[in-house]
Every structure is written in structure tokens, then in C-alpha cells.
Amino acid sequence: MDHFANTAVWRAKTQVSLLNGRLYHGYDWYSNHRNKERREINGIMLNVHSVNWIEIEGYYTRGNKDGIIVEAKIAPLGKQHSNAFVISRLTDDPASRLAFRVTLKDGKGVQKVLYLKSPQNSLEAIFKANSLVDWLDGATLDTLKTRCRRHICINLKNIAVAEDLKLFLGGAYILDDGFTVQENTIYCKAHKSRQQ
């Protein structure tokens, strides 16, 4: 099987696992106290599809040794998900169709289901969610690079990148006017996810 066939198989498996519920183990997310001994665990941090970081406050990895299930829930075209992770003011942004349904255990070992919300609808969160929804709907990198208000991140270790995609090595945003800006040059606030 050649590289492109392997990529297509990987892509299909990843899409199905995100839509049906993918197992994550996550990391403990600590407070930013300067004294390491005084840091506290605030919750769990997960990296969904390499660029969508979500933080789950008040839950801990020690209580979730079996892992955490994250499902990407997508509302139909033209509809906003009632538990959308981010909400865009623009009706043609697919970000509002995306919800993250998380199944995990609380400190007492009781299974809980949460829908996570971004407390700030930053451009960073909206652009990344737009791209994730498009990708789950079947869009390729060649399609995504032609759409405004998107984020594409290609691993820096990937040496087999087409010339027209090299700008996206390490991550870049495609702005409203179609200009592409490298990830570290756009102002996008970091944000914490909160449960609903």
C-alpha cells in the first residue's frame, strides 16, 4: 500500500473514531503557581486532533485510569449544535455545528457526561473548529487551504509536503480576506474550556 492509500485509511479511521467516541488518557493540568510544590491540579487537559486543546476543570487523570471518551458531535448543515463548543456570529462558519461530548469519572468514580464550552469565542478557537468540522465532513487539505477562517497545522517533521502547503508547517490561519498568517504571528487568546 502506498503512502497516499495509508493516509486515506488513517484519515477514515480517525474520522470514525472521533465521531463515535475516541479514547484519550489526557494530562493533569496544573495551576500556574510559581512554586512547584504549591501547584494544584486544576483538571485534565486533552489534545483533540492535534490542535484542539480542551481542559476539563475539576476532574483528574487519577480517577480516569481507563481513559476518557471524547465524541465530536456535528449538527446538520445550517444548524447550530445546542451544546456548541464555540459559537461564531457568522452563519457560514461551521464551528457552531461542533460539540465535544466527554464521558469520564468524577472523584468518587461515578461516570459523568459533559459537553464542553469555550468561555471565549476567540478567533483561534473558531478557525480551528471550522477546520475540524470541515475535515470530519470530508474536506482535504487542498480544500481547506481555499477556505477563509480556517486553521491548518502540518507537523514540522513531515518532509513530503506539497509546495503550496509548506506555509502550514507548524500551523497557520487563513483570515477573512484570504491571507494566510503563521500561527505565532496572530493574536489569539488562550482559553480554558468549561463544562456546561
mmCIF file of C-alpha atoms in Angstrom:
data_model
loop_
_atom_site.group_PDB
_atom_site.id
_atom_site.type_symbol
_atom_site.label_atom_id
_atom_site.label_comp_id
_atom_site.label_asym_id
_atom_site.label_seq_id
_atom_site.Cartn_x
_atom_site.Cartn_y
_atom_site.Cartn_z
ATOM 1 C CA MET A 1 0.000 0.000 0.000
ATOM 2 C CA ASP A 2 1.465 3.388 -0.919
ATOM 3 C CA HIS A 3 1.757 6.473 1.303
ATOM 4 C CA PHE A 4 -1.441 8.108 -0.007
ATOM 5 C CA ALA A 5 -3.503 4.954 0.493
ATOM 6 C CA ASN A 6 -2.137 4.656 4.056
ATOM 7 C CA THR A 7 -3.047 8.295 4.671
ATOM 8 C CA ALA A 8 -6.606 7.729 3.409
ATOM 9 C CA VAL A 9 -7.027 4.695 5.684
ATOM 10 C CA TRP A 10 -5.648 6.595 8.691
ATOM 11 C CA ARG A 11 -7.894 9.562 7.911
ATOM 12 C CA ALA A 12 -11.049 7.423 7.684
ATOM 13 C CA LYS A 13 -10.235 5.585 10.936
ATOM 14 C CA THR A 14 -9.558 8.844 12.768
ATOM 15 C CA GLN A 15 -12.765 10.456 11.497
ATOM 16 C CA VAL A 16 -14.862 7.446 12.535
ATOM 17 C CA SER A 17 -13.224 7.249 15.966
ATOM 18 C CA LEU A 18 -13.813 10.952 16.672
ATOM 19 C CA LEU A 19 -17.446 10.758 15.602
ATOM 20 C CA ASN A 20 -18.107 7.517 17.519
ATOM 21 C CA GLY A 21 -16.040 8.325 20.595
ATOM 22 C CA ARG A 22 -12.270 8.231 20.840
ATOM 23 C CA LEU A 23 -10.317 7.136 23.899
ATOM 24 C CA TYR A 24 -7.915 9.677 25.416
ATOM 25 C CA HIS A 25 -5.822 9.491 28.565
ATOM 26 C CA GLY A 26 -5.069 13.181 28.914
ATOM 27 C CA TYR A 27 -2.656 15.030 31.155
ATOM 28 C CA ASP A 28 -3.051 16.632 34.550
ATOM 29 C CA TRP A 29 -3.472 20.369 34.163
ATOM 30 C CA TYR A 30 -1.759 22.323 36.942
ATOM 31 C CA SER A 31 -2.245 25.820 38.323
ATOM 32 C CA ASN A 32 0.386 28.355 37.297
ATOM 33 C CA HIS A 33 1.781 28.883 40.798
ATOM 34 C CA ARG A 34 5.485 29.811 40.589
ATOM 35 C CA ASN A 35 6.363 27.470 43.446
ATOM 36 C CA LYS A 36 6.109 23.932 42.028
ATOM 37 C CA GLU A 37 5.358 22.477 45.471
ATOM 38 C CA ARG A 38 2.299 24.734 45.786
ATOM 39 C CA ARG A 39 0.838 23.943 42.373
ATOM 40 C CA GLU A 40 -2.528 22.247 42.371
ATOM 41 C CA ILE A 41 -4.134 20.058 39.743
ATOM 42 C CA ASN A 42 -6.976 22.039 38.158
ATOM 43 C CA GLY A 43 -8.217 19.254 35.930
ATOM 44 C CA ILE A 44 -7.479 17.249 32.808
ATOM 45 C CA MET A 45 -6.068 18.530 29.524
ATOM 46 C CA LEU A 46 -6.710 16.702 26.232
ATOM 47 C CA ASN A 47 -5.412 17.341 22.742
ATOM 48 C CA VAL A 48 -8.191 16.524 20.266
ATOM 49 C CA HIS A 49 -6.994 16.085 16.676
ATOM 50 C CA SER A 50 -3.566 17.635 17.347
ATOM 51 C CA VAL A 51 -4.596 21.317 17.576
ATOM 52 C CA ASN A 52 -7.800 21.496 19.612
ATOM 53 C CA TRP A 53 -6.749 21.597 23.282
ATOM 54 C CA ILE A 54 -9.550 21.200 25.776
ATOM 55 C CA GLU A 55 -9.313 21.466 29.550
ATOM 56 C CA ILE A 56 -11.793 19.814 31.893
ATOM 57 C CA GLU A 57 -11.809 21.598 35.218
ATOM 58 C CA GLY A 58 -12.381 19.623 38.422
ATOM 59 C CA TYR A 59 -11.660 16.142 37.018
ATOM 60 C CA TYR A 60 -8.400 14.250 37.369
ATOM 61 C CA THR A 61 -6.421 11.599 35.483
ATOM 62 C CA ARG A 62 -6.008 9.532 38.674
ATOM 63 C CA GLY A 63 -9.764 8.875 38.637
ATOM 64 C CA ASN A 64 -9.780 8.074 34.926
ATOM 65 C CA LYS A 65 -7.127 5.363 34.526
ATOM 66 C CA ASP A 66 -9.292 3.636 31.895
ATOM 67 C CA GLY A 67 -9.318 6.799 29.817
ATOM 68 C CA ILE A 68 -11.760 9.478 28.750
ATOM 69 C CA ILE A 69 -14.094 9.190 25.774
ATOM 70 C CA VAL A 70 -14.403 12.273 23.568
ATOM 71 C CA GLU A 71 -17.021 12.361 20.820
ATOM 72 C CA ALA A 72 -17.183 15.073 18.190
ATOM 73 C CA LYS A 73 -20.897 15.749 17.712
ATOM 74 C CA ILE A 74 -21.765 17.535 14.471
ATOM 75 C CA ALA A 75 -25.122 19.220 13.848
ATOM 76 C CA PRO A 76 -26.589 19.088 10.308
ATOM 77 C CA LEU A 77 -25.542 21.720 7.759
ATOM 78 C CA GLY A 78 -27.088 25.091 8.516
ATOM 79 C CA LYS A 79 -27.874 24.171 12.141
ATOM 80 C CA GLN A 80 -26.123 25.190 15.337
ATOM 81 C CA HIS A 81 -25.455 22.427 17.881
ATOM 82 C CA SER A 82 -27.326 23.123 21.126
ATOM 83 C CA ASN A 83 -24.095 22.386 23.052
ATOM 84 C CA ALA A 84 -21.656 24.019 20.607
ATOM 85 C CA PHE A 85 -18.052 24.277 21.813
ATOM 86 C CA VAL A 86 -17.681 27.710 20.196
ATOM 87 C CA ILE A 87 -20.291 29.923 18.613
ATOM 88 C CA SER A 88 -19.497 32.193 15.706
ATOM 89 C CA ARG A 89 -21.517 35.257 14.791
ATOM 90 C CA LEU A 90 -21.140 34.314 11.136
ATOM 91 C CA THR A 91 -23.781 31.871 9.956
ATOM 92 C CA ASP A 92 -21.488 30.267 7.380
ATOM 93 C CA ASP A 93 -18.881 29.254 9.998
ATOM 94 C CA PRO A 94 -19.208 25.510 10.636
ATOM 95 C CA ALA A 95 -17.680 25.931 14.132
ATOM 96 C CA SER A 96 -21.136 26.348 15.688
ATOM 97 C CA ARG A 97 -22.055 22.846 14.485
ATOM 98 C CA LEU A 98 -19.370 21.202 16.683
ATOM 99 C CA ALA A 99 -19.844 19.938 20.229
ATOM 100 C CA PHE A 100 -17.453 17.863 22.340
ATOM 101 C CA ARG A 101 -19.261 15.208 24.395
ATOM 102 C CA VAL A 102 -16.930 13.889 27.088
ATOM 103 C CA THR A 103 -17.521 10.760 29.192
ATOM 104 C CA LEU A 104 -15.335 10.385 32.282
ATOM 105 C CA LYS A 105 -15.418 9.591 36.009
ATOM 106 C CA ASP A 106 -15.596 12.082 38.850
ATOM 107 C CA GLY A 107 -13.554 11.861 42.072
ATOM 108 C CA LYS A 108 -15.958 9.254 43.502
ATOM 109 C CA GLY A 109 -15.707 7.007 40.446
ATOM 110 C CA VAL A 110 -19.166 7.938 39.134
ATOM 111 C CA GLN A 111 -19.365 8.187 35.346
ATOM 112 C CA LYS A 112 -20.326 11.638 34.056
ATOM 113 C CA VAL A 113 -21.157 13.036 30.622
ATOM 114 C CA LEU A 114 -20.186 16.643 29.920
ATOM 115 C CA TYR A 115 -20.440 18.981 26.964
ATOM 116 C CA LEU A 116 -17.524 21.386 26.969
ATOM 117 C CA LYS A 117 -17.822 25.062 26.125
ATOM 118 C CA SER A 118 -15.122 27.557 25.314
ATOM 119 C CA PRO A 119 -15.563 30.529 27.677
ATOM 120 C CA GLN A 120 -14.295 32.854 24.932
ATOM 121 C CA ASN A 121 -15.143 32.558 21.278
ATOM 122 C CA SER A 122 -11.650 33.541 20.179
ATOM 123 C CA LEU A 123 -10.733 33.558 16.514
ATOM 124 C CA GLU A 124 -8.252 30.788 17.275
ATOM 125 C CA ALA A 125 -10.987 28.502 18.632
ATOM 126 C CA ILE A 126 -13.421 29.352 15.817
ATOM 127 C CA PHE A 127 -10.892 28.844 12.990
ATOM 128 C CA LYS A 128 -9.709 25.518 14.446
ATOM 129 C CA ALA A 129 -13.282 24.304 14.974
ATOM 130 C CA ASN A 130 -14.199 25.372 11.406
ATOM 131 C CA SER A 131 -11.352 23.237 10.056
ATOM 132 C CA LEU A 132 -12.166 20.259 12.271
ATOM 133 C CA VAL A 133 -15.826 20.250 11.189
ATOM 134 C CA ASP A 134 -14.836 20.556 7.521
ATOM 135 C CA TRP A 135 -12.306 17.723 7.935
ATOM 136 C CA LEU A 136 -14.890 15.496 9.650
ATOM 137 C CA ASP A 137 -17.239 16.277 6.747
ATOM 138 C CA GLY A 138 -14.562 15.007 4.329
ATOM 139 C CA ALA A 139 -12.613 18.132 3.309
ATOM 140 C CA THR A 140 -8.972 17.592 2.355
ATOM 141 C CA LEU A 141 -6.047 19.956 2.958
ATOM 142 C CA ASP A 142 -6.345 21.038 -0.676
ATOM 143 C CA THR A 143 -9.952 22.051 0.012
ATOM 144 C CA LEU A 144 -9.266 23.656 3.397
ATOM 145 C CA LYS A 145 -6.461 25.863 2.053
ATOM 146 C CA THR A 146 -9.006 27.573 -0.250
ATOM 147 C CA ARG A 147 -11.433 28.475 2.557
ATOM 148 C CA CYS A 148 -11.284 31.583 4.729
ATOM 149 C CA ARG A 149 -11.475 31.450 8.538
ATOM 150 C CA ARG A 150 -9.627 28.144 8.771
ATOM 151 C CA HIS A 151 -6.564 26.767 10.540
ATOM 152 C CA ILE A 152 -4.263 24.140 9.075
ATOM 153 C CA CYS A 153 -1.406 22.594 11.010
ATOM 154 C CA ILE A 154 1.011 20.228 9.299
ATOM 155 C CA ASN A 155 3.588 18.539 11.511
ATOM 156 C CA LEU A 156 7.021 20.124 11.131
ATOM 157 C CA LYS A 157 8.549 16.650 10.770
ATOM 158 C CA ASN A 158 6.529 15.980 7.620
ATOM 159 C CA ILE A 159 9.024 16.218 4.769
ATOM 160 C CA ALA A 160 6.638 15.159 1.986
ATOM 161 C CA VAL A 161 4.624 18.381 1.888
ATOM 162 C CA ALA A 162 3.471 19.893 -1.388
ATOM 163 C CA GLU A 163 4.992 23.303 -2.082
ATOM 164 C CA ASP A 164 1.623 25.090 -1.771
ATOM 165 C CA LEU A 165 1.096 23.592 1.719
ATOM 166 C CA LYS A 166 4.537 24.391 3.205
ATOM 167 C CA LEU A 167 3.202 27.618 4.708
ATOM 168 C CA PHE A 168 1.074 25.446 7.005
ATOM 169 C CA LEU A 169 4.047 23.603 8.545
ATOM 170 C CA GLY A 170 3.713 24.296 12.274
ATOM 171 C CA GLY A 171 0.285 25.850 11.770
ATOM 172 C CA ALA A 172 -1.223 28.863 10.022
ATOM 173 C CA TYR A 173 -4.558 30.673 9.870
ATOM 174 C CA ILE A 174 -6.434 31.677 6.741
ATOM 175 C CA LEU A 175 -8.063 35.019 7.518
ATOM 176 C CA ASP A 176 -11.321 36.558 6.265
ATOM 177 C CA ASP A 177 -9.539 38.248 3.367
ATOM 178 C CA GLY A 178 -7.850 35.002 2.297
ATOM 179 C CA PHE A 179 -4.406 35.996 3.576
ATOM 180 C CA THR A 180 -2.516 33.294 5.436
ATOM 181 C CA VAL A 181 -0.789 34.115 8.726
ATOM 182 C CA GLN A 182 1.651 31.824 10.546
ATOM 183 C CA GLU A 183 0.340 30.587 13.886
ATOM 184 C CA ASN A 184 2.694 32.562 16.128
ATOM 185 C CA THR A 185 2.005 35.912 14.454
ATOM 186 C CA ILE A 186 -1.745 36.210 15.068
ATOM 187 C CA TYR A 187 -3.130 37.376 18.390
ATOM 188 C CA CYS A 188 -5.387 34.656 19.729
ATOM 189 C CA LYS A 189 -6.130 34.371 23.422
ATOM 190 C CA ALA A 190 -5.535 31.050 25.112
ATOM 191 C CA HIS A 191 -8.698 29.887 26.781
ATOM 192 C CA LYS A 192 -9.999 27.344 29.220
ATOM 193 C CA SER A 193 -12.883 25.070 28.388
ATOM 194 C CA ARG A 194 -15.632 24.853 30.941
ATOM 195 C CA GLN A 195 -18.304 22.253 31.361
ATOM 196 C CA GLN A 196 -21.957 23.033 30.945
#
